[in-house]
């Protein structure tokens, strides 16, 4: 080769240039791939990162994994589509921008007004979106940018409106008053799975509403008791049976309440007093009881977490202030019976950690238990469960299938309206009592659109098909265009923490919209923790910016460090040392390539990778056999989503078998242009999906085509068990000699001789003389004999099926000293033993076997002495 590779691989000089080359080729877009019409599809829709912030290391891991899946399939003849996009993340984004504005100007969104505030949000969104897309490119992601989508762009807005209207018309979406999880700080509802639970110490108060009420109740939230309309007791509880059905009028800390005693089997008799104050407006459970018992519903707490008007001097107080006031009044009036602490779960907002207030509110819901006509009366929940139970959707790891199932089983109606400004508008208009649900504002005066927006998961739940052109690509209920070609997708690769929030919604939405599953397999990755196993976060300061890492080590090193050692469903640790070690491997690969390319003829360099070269020596047959086995293993593991195992095997092949053994042999055997060229091309092909940049860069040194679309050969050679056994023998000899040299402290430069005695391998070993002599064994001479005896002054090595001796390795001066010492010891022992054997008492009393043993020992020692005498003479 005339061209010489740079001494050191410099990712900073290559990566952007290579990414540009890939993009310009158009091959990220499956429409440009040269494929047979019957080629199989392989589609992944990128889980859209939230545009709240730039990407973190967890996103890098996701990109590395998905790019690996896609590149591998692309190189194996699939019609591969990896579709990119970002998520508007309604509530999260609104919170971030609100905070930003407040920190900078002290103004709230209400001060700015909706229009001005939203324009600030859009500025922010456009900014972070550009950053995110650039980060994704830096990772080497082969995403089809021509199909880029955003969950809140015009097309997705159309899709969302259509979905809402269809679900409403089908009776799946309905409006109703329910207790919702309300965050007084975000000023919005949260879905059940956006609520977090923190164990805390809480006070449990036991008291009577008033002196005339016959028994006490227990609660952690006395302030909500202002809204009690009943007390529930267990029908089996003998203490209270006689009161069931009665109604009491009480004066509770200055407020008049009408309390009906009702029976409910769910009341635990041994919790508190076994009597439960029922507050329909501020508890999900109590709301349900109120519906069943037809109880009045009194709202006490408003959306700011304050007491409503009409509650005397409690009105306007915060929840905690009101609680304090009521507790002190109960104490003053002698109604407080017991105050104790116990630990319970506090519900908090997953966005801002504020305590949740359950409040009744008019909201839009998706009824997961409502019969759907087009499902022949089955519900969304039943259809989604059926898809899993029939095996249409599988999970990796398997155990998450069970989580999916149990979560689906317990799913309640999904509240989809949110009281925030940024998000999909709800396609509903009101005029007095009239409601209109449709794609656009109805004709006529006075229609006002619903002020709320949709839960962010509504639009991301539609992500697999809204990105593929639904609804235009679904005329008359038939898939056409991209939707026909790429849906259902093959894999959804995402974090296990959004299995319930996102994955399950996608299944229901896709089944409803197009009657099919959104994906065949769900691959769930774990969380990337810091080196100490802690969660990374901005506030803790242990987060890592992927771009900083890429700037130092290159994207390939980062990718490989995230791919190796990670398994589906399990968290893994990130450390810079690991990235560094992968960078070292990439340098090794570069050096291997430099060595091979440096000596390659033009002809060998341009030879076809699909033709296995002529194999001349045992080592040639062995390395091709190893390559083929490695390639088969890699293929099997990649098909199986065991990415780390695939990389580890390939790593071992490249570093140990190819570089440490075969290249060394090639230096001795020479004339290996063809096979070296073949090996390098094969290794680059196998590595490309893992570390695309460096492999493409090396490939470009001797190929005009692009590695990213180079098809994997059907097979990489033939297995050859004879050659494998022969090379194992050679390696055993060489390692034994190297070990003996180091154990005997023989200077590396010192040339020595070796003698191998083997009848079985005599011919083969004779043919391998040069290899054995030159692979860091420093042998001046090697004698191979079919039979013979141990030569004098030789070091004997342990090896199976042959004898190996090193000659000329012994330092004579040191040896003389050693022999003198050994002789002295022997003479002492001989004197002792012969003395004992001359002792008549010992001979008579000791057992005959012992006496004989001692005689044998003495004889052996005398023979040893003779040997030493001879050795000393020789010296
Ligand atoms: Zn909140």
Tab-separated table of C-alpha atoms in Angstrom, residues 310-506:
chain	number	residue	atom	x	y	z
A	310	UNK	CA	-67.526	29.064	53.710
A	311	UNK	CA	-65.510	27.341	56.436
A	312	UNK	CA	-65.399	30.228	58.899
A	313	UNK	CA	-61.954	31.228	60.084
A	314	UNK	CA	-60.419	28.199	58.367
A	315	UNK	CA	-61.120	29.643	54.929
A	316	UNK	CA	-58.000	30.818	53.144
A	317	UNK	CA	-55.648	28.890	55.419
A	318	UNK	CA	-53.198	26.409	53.966
A	319	UNK	CA	-53.776	22.748	54.651
A	320	UNK	CA	-51.113	22.679	57.366
A	321	UNK	CA	-52.342	25.868	59.049
A	322	UNK	CA	-55.874	24.527	59.147
A	323	UNK	CA	-54.658	21.230	60.555
A	324	UNK	CA	-52.862	22.988	63.395
A	325	UNK	CA	-55.893	25.085	64.243
A	326	UNK	CA	-58.236	22.114	64.332
A	327	UNK	CA	-55.852	20.003	66.406
A	328	UNK	CA	-55.471	22.741	69.009
A	329	UNK	CA	-59.246	23.272	69.193
A	330	UNK	CA	-59.831	19.539	69.660
A	331	UNK	CA	-57.302	19.589	72.496
A	332	UNK	CA	-58.869	22.689	74.077
A	333	UNK	CA	-62.344	21.169	73.947
A	334	UNK	CA	-61.196	17.910	75.446
A	335	UNK	CA	-62.190	15.974	72.343
A	336	UNK	CA	-58.695	14.755	71.464
A	337	UNK	CA	-58.353	11.236	72.822
A	338	UNK	CA	-54.985	10.106	71.515
A	339	UNK	CA	-52.096	11.436	69.414
A	340	UNK	CA	-49.566	8.918	68.175
A	341	UNK	CA	-47.022	8.682	65.399
A	342	UNK	CA	-46.832	5.929	62.849
A	343	UNK	CA	-45.150	5.595	59.500
A	344	UNK	CA	-47.239	5.862	56.367
A	345	UNK	CA	-46.716	6.655	52.700
A	346	UNK	CA	-46.956	10.253	51.619
A	347	UNK	CA	-47.971	10.711	47.972
A	348	UNK	CA	-45.834	13.282	46.223
A	349	UNK	CA	-45.511	14.763	42.743
A	350	UNK	CA	-42.800	13.052	40.697
A	351	UNK	CA	-41.934	16.384	39.089
A	352	UNK	CA	-41.626	18.683	42.092
A	353	UNK	CA	-41.955	16.491	45.217
A	354	UNK	CA	-44.921	18.455	46.598
A	355	UNK	CA	-47.524	16.439	48.520
A	356	UNK	CA	-50.448	15.422	46.330
A	357	UNK	CA	-53.944	16.592	47.139
A	358	UNK	CA	-56.677	14.255	45.938
A	359	UNK	CA	-59.325	16.621	44.577
A	360	UNK	CA	-62.572	16.161	42.646
A	361	UNK	CA	-62.381	17.750	39.266
A	362	UNK	CA	-63.940	17.638	35.797
A	363	UNK	CA	-61.436	15.892	33.590
A	364	UNK	CA	-61.158	13.909	30.392
A	365	UNK	CA	-60.554	10.206	30.786
A	366	UNK	CA	-59.742	7.213	28.643
A	367	UNK	CA	-62.001	4.458	29.893
A	368	UNK	CA	-59.853	1.353	29.853
A	369	UNK	CA	-62.744	-0.840	30.956
A	370	UNK	CA	-65.286	0.455	28.441
A	371	UNK	CA	-66.424	-1.968	25.757
A	372	UNK	CA	-65.170	-0.975	22.306
A	373	UNK	CA	-67.442	-1.820	19.380
A	374	UNK	CA	-64.608	-2.472	16.964
A	375	UNK	CA	-63.072	-4.897	19.464
A	376	UNK	CA	-66.376	-6.789	19.490
A	377	UNK	CA	-67.100	-5.406	22.902
A	378	UNK	CA	-63.708	-6.078	24.423
A	379	UNK	CA	-62.042	-3.271	26.349
A	380	UNK	CA	-58.699	-1.570	25.721
A	381	UNK	CA	-57.325	-3.337	28.764
A	382	UNK	CA	-58.504	-6.745	27.568
A	383	UNK	CA	-57.099	-6.238	24.068
A	384	UNK	CA	-53.699	-5.137	25.370
A	385	UNK	CA	-53.510	-8.111	27.739
A	386	UNK	CA	-54.580	-10.444	24.957
A	387	UNK	CA	-51.718	-9.243	22.697
A	388	UNK	CA	-49.232	-10.118	25.421
A	389	UNK	CA	-50.845	-13.397	26.403
A	390	UNK	CA	-50.968	-14.559	22.783
A	391	UNK	CA	-47.236	-13.886	22.532
A	392	UNK	CA	-47.563	-11.153	19.921
A	393	UNK	CA	-45.417	-8.936	22.133
A	394	UNK	CA	-42.431	-10.319	23.996
A	395	UNK	CA	-40.286	-8.704	26.659
A	396	UNK	CA	-36.574	-8.820	27.276
A	397	UNK	CA	-35.875	-9.678	30.007
A	398	UNK	CA	-38.860	-11.924	30.259
A	399	UNK	CA	-39.780	-10.941	33.815
A	400	UNK	CA	-41.019	-7.556	32.627
A	401	UNK	CA	-43.822	-9.283	30.764
A	402	UNK	CA	-45.274	-10.186	34.157
A	403	UNK	CA	-44.934	-6.575	35.341
A	404	UNK	CA	-46.724	-5.433	32.222
A	405	UNK	CA	-49.501	-7.935	32.803
A	406	UNK	CA	-50.048	-7.093	36.440
A	407	UNK	CA	-49.936	-3.369	35.778
A	408	UNK	CA	-52.469	-3.693	32.958
A	409	UNK	CA	-54.713	-5.753	35.181
A	410	UNK	CA	-54.782	-3.061	37.840
A	411	UNK	CA	-55.085	-0.150	35.443
A	412	UNK	CA	-57.852	2.342	36.151
A	413	UNK	CA	-59.269	4.945	33.814
A	414	UNK	CA	-56.504	7.204	32.572
A	415	UNK	CA	-56.991	10.927	33.195
A	416	UNK	CA	-55.659	12.631	30.075
A	417	UNK	CA	-56.374	16.318	30.692
A	418	UNK	CA	-53.771	18.564	32.259
A	419	UNK	CA	-54.182	22.119	33.543
A	420	UNK	CA	-51.105	23.460	31.839
A	421	UNK	CA	-50.546	25.642	28.801
A	422	UNK	CA	-47.836	23.824	26.900
A	423	UNK	CA	-49.063	20.732	25.113
A	424	UNK	CA	-51.656	19.375	22.707
A	425	UNK	CA	-54.868	21.359	22.855
A	426	UNK	CA	-57.995	19.371	23.578
A	427	UNK	CA	-60.255	19.371	20.466
A	428	UNK	CA	-63.362	20.177	22.488
A	429	UNK	CA	-65.415	23.378	22.442
A	430	UNK	CA	-68.092	24.466	24.901
A	431	UNK	CA	-71.033	26.853	24.503
A	432	UNK	CA	-73.137	26.941	27.599
A	433	UNK	CA	-74.257	23.370	28.138
A	434	UNK	CA	-73.322	22.332	24.580
A	435	UNK	CA	-70.164	20.361	23.929
A	436	UNK	CA	-68.572	19.921	20.523
A	437	UNK	CA	-65.794	17.423	19.899
A	438	UNK	CA	-64.153	17.649	16.479
A	439	UNK	CA	-61.151	18.477	14.409
A	440	UNK	CA	-61.757	22.218	14.403
A	441	UNK	CA	-63.847	24.909	16.032
A	442	UNK	CA	-67.504	24.577	15.049
A	443	UNK	CA	-69.294	27.298	13.084
A	444	UNK	CA	-71.244	29.866	15.034
A	445	UNK	CA	-70.566	32.341	17.770
A	446	UNK	CA	-69.635	31.781	21.354
A	447	UNK	CA	-67.721	28.513	21.259
A	448	UNK	CA	-64.848	28.351	23.731
A	449	UNK	CA	-62.142	25.709	23.496
A	450	UNK	CA	-61.284	23.554	26.500
A	451	UNK	CA	-58.491	25.392	28.314
A	452	UNK	CA	-56.614	22.253	29.300
A	453	UNK	CA	-53.990	20.351	27.343
A	454	UNK	CA	-53.438	16.624	26.952
A	455	UNK	CA	-51.242	14.415	29.085
A	456	UNK	CA	-47.877	14.131	27.353
A	457	UNK	CA	-48.201	10.324	27.208
A	458	UNK	CA	-51.251	10.668	24.965
A	459	UNK	CA	-49.115	11.827	22.035
A	460	UNK	CA	-46.087	9.675	22.856
A	461	UNK	CA	-48.442	6.701	23.151
A	462	UNK	CA	-49.114	7.165	19.430
A	463	UNK	CA	-45.424	7.432	18.578
A	464	UNK	CA	-44.952	4.266	16.481
A	465	UNK	CA	-47.764	5.031	14.061
A	466	UNK	CA	-48.051	8.839	14.186
A	467	UNK	CA	-44.440	8.981	12.993
A	468	UNK	CA	-45.232	6.618	10.116
A	469	UNK	CA	-47.918	8.831	8.645
A	470	UNK	CA	-51.084	7.906	10.542
A	471	UNK	CA	-53.814	8.977	9.810
A	472	UNK	CA	-53.105	9.948	6.119
A	473	UNK	CA	-51.516	6.537	5.624
A	474	UNK	CA	-54.625	4.768	6.929
A	475	UNK	CA	-57.420	5.639	4.508
A	476	UNK	CA	-60.534	3.476	4.893
A	477	UNK	CA	-58.849	1.486	7.629
A	478	UNK	CA	-56.082	0.163	5.389
A	479	UNK	CA	-52.371	0.756	5.861
A	480	UNK	CA	-50.491	2.366	2.986
A	481	UNK	CA	-47.061	3.978	2.485
A	482	UNK	CA	-44.652	4.014	5.430
A	483	UNK	CA	-47.328	2.708	7.760
A	484	UNK	CA	-47.778	-0.372	5.605
A	485	UNK	CA	-44.050	-0.860	5.127
A	486	UNK	CA	-42.765	-0.304	8.636
A	487	UNK	CA	-45.564	-1.044	11.109
A	488	UNK	CA	-45.627	-2.931	13.437
A	489	UNK	CA	-42.049	-2.089	14.349
A	490	UNK	CA	-39.668	-4.841	15.408
A	491	UNK	CA	-38.207	-3.536	18.646
A	492	UNK	CA	-38.994	-0.923	21.224
A	493	UNK	CA	-35.782	-0.350	23.125
A	494	UNK	CA	-36.338	1.772	26.209
A	495	UNK	CA	-35.721	2.123	29.939
A	496	UNK	CA	-37.553	-0.253	32.244
A	497	UNK	CA	-38.741	2.667	34.358
A	498	UNK	CA	-41.235	3.719	31.684
A	499	UNK	CA	-42.666	0.263	31.071
A	500	UNK	CA	-45.953	1.318	32.630
A	501	UNK	CA	-46.014	5.022	31.799
A	502	UNK	CA	-45.265	4.593	28.136
A	503	UNK	CA	-45.033	1.029	26.842
A	504	UNK	CA	-48.479	-0.020	28.001
A	505	UNK	CA	-50.084	3.150	26.593
A	506	UNK	CA	-48.465	2.530	23.227
